[in-house]
CSV table of C-alpha atoms in Angstrom, one decimal:
chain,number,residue,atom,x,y,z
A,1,UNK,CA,-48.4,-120.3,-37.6
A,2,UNK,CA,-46.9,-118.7,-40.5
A,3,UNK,CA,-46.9,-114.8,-40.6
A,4,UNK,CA,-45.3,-112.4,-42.5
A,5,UNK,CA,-45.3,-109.0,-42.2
A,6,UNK,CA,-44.2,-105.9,-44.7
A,7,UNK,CA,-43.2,-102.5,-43.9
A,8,UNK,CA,-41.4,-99.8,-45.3
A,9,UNK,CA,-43.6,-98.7,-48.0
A,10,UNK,CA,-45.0,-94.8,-48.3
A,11,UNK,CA,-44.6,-92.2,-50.7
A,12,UNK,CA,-41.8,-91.2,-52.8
A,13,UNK,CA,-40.8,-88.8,-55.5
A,14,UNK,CA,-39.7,-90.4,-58.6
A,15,UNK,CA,-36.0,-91.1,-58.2
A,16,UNK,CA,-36.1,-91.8,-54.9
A,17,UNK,CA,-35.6,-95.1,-52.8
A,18,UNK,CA,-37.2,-97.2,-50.3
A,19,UNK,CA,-36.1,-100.0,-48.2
A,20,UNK,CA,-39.3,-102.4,-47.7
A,21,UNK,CA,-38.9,-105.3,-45.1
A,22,UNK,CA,-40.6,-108.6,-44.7
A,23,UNK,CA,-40.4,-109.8,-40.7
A,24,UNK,CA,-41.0,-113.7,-41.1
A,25,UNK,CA,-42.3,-115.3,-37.8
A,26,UNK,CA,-43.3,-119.1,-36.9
A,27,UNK,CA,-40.5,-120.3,-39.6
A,28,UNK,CA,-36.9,-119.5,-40.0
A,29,UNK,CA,-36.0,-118.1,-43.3
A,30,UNK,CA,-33.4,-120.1,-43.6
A,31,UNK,CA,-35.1,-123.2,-45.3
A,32,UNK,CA,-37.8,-121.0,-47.3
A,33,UNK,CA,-37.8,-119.0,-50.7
A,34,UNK,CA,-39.0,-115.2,-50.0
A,35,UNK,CA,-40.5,-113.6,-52.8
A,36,UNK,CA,-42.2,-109.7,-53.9
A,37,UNK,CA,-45.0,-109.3,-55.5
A,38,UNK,CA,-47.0,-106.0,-56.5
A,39,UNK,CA,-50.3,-105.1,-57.3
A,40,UNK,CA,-52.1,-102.3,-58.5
A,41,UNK,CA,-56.0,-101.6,-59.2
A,42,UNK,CA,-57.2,-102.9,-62.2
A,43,UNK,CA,-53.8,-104.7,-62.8
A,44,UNK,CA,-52.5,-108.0,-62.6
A,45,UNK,CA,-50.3,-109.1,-59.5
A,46,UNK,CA,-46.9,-108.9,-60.9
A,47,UNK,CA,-43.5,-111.4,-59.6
A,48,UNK,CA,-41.0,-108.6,-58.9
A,49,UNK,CA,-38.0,-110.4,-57.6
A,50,UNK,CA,-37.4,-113.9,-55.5
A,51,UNK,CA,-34.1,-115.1,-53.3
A,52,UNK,CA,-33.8,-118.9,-52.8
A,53,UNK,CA,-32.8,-120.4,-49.4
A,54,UNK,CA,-30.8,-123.1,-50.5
A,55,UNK,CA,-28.3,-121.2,-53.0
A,56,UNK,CA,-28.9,-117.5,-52.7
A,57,UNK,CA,-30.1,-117.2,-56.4
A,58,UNK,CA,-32.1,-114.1,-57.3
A,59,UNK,CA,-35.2,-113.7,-59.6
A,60,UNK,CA,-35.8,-109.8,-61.1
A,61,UNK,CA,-38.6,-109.1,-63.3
A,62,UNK,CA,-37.4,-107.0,-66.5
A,63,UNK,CA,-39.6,-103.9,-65.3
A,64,UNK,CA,-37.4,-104.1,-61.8
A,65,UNK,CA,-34.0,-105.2,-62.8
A,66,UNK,CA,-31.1,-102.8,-62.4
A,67,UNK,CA,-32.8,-101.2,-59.8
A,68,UNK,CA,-34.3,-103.0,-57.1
A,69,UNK,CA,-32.0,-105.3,-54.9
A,70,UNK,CA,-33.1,-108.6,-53.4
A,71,UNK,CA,-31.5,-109.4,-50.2
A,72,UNK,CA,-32.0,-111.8,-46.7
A,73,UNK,CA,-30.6,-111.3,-43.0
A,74,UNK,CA,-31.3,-114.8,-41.4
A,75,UNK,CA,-30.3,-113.4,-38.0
A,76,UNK,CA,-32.9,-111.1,-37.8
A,77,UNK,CA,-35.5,-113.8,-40.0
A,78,UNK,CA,-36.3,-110.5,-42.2
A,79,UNK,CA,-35.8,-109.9,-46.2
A,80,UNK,CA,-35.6,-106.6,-47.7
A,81,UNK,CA,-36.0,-105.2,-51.0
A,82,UNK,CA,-33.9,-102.3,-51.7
A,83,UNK,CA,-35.6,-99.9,-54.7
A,84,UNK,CA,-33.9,-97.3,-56.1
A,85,UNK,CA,-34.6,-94.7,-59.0
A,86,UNK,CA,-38.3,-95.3,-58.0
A,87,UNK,CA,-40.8,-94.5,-61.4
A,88,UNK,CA,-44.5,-94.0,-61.0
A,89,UNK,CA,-45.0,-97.6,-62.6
A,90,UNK,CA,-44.1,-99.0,-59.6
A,91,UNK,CA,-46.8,-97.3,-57.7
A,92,UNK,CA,-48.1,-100.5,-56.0
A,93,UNK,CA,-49.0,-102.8,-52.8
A,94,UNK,CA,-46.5,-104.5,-52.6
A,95,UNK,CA,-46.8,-108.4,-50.9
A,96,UNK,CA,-44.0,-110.9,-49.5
A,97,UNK,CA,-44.4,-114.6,-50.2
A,98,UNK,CA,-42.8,-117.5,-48.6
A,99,UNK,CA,-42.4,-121.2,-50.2
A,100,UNK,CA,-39.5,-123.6,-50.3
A,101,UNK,CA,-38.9,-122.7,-53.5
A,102,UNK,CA,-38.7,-119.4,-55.9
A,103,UNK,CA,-40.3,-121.7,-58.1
A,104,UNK,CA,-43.4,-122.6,-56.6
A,105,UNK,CA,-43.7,-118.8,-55.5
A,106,UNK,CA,-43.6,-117.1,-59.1
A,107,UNK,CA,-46.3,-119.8,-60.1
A,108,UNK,CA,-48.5,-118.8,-57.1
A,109,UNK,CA,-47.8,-121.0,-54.1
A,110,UNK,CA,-46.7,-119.6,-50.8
A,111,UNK,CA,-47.8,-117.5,-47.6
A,112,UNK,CA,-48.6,-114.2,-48.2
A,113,UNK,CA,-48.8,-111.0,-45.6
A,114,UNK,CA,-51.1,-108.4,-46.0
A,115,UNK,CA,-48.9,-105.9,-47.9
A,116,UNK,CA,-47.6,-102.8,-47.9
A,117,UNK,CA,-48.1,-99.4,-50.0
A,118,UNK,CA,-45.8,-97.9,-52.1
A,119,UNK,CA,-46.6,-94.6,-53.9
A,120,UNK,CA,-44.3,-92.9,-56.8
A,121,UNK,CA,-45.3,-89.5,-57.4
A,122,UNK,CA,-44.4,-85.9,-57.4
């Protein structure tokens, strides 16, 4: 019953930004956790940021913070993470995870959707 689905990824040249979106259907957002995760080949899936349901509290991974944004619209169930001055590190799929808790995600519980791709390259 849970689904989530990304979008917003493609390619960029480094310094650029994207806007990816995670469309949450069969729950409402507002009593889950919505994390980002990334993962390229041959590398570990990495927690990139987290936003909490109950209190709005953020989560930023040191590689991301100062430059990606975290944010929820509950209206439209959807949460987006804004990322700006793009490097080719982040070249990745990115993932959205839901849990109750920004805990429970960055440990490795939650739903996932399928992912979307994000390319950093001239």
């Amino acid at each position: 019953q849970v689904q989530l689905v990304e979008s917003g990824g493609g390619l960029v040249q480094p310094g650029g930004s994207l806007r990816l979106s995670c469309a949450a259907s069969g729950f409402t957002l507002d009593y889950y956790a919505i994390g980002w995760f990334r993962q390229a080949p041959g590398k570990e899936r990495e927690g990139v940021s987290c936003i909490n349901s109950s209190d709005g509290s953020t989560y930023y991974a040191d590689s991301v913070k100062g430059r990606f944004t975290i944010s929820r619209d509950n209206a439209s169930n959807t949460v987006y993470l804004h990322m700006n001055s793009l490097k080719p590190e982040d070249t990745a799929v990115y993932y959205c995870v839901a849990d109750p808790s920004c805990v429970s995600i960055l440990v490795g519980f939650g739903s996932w959707g399928q992912g979307t791709q994000v390319t950093v390259s001239s």
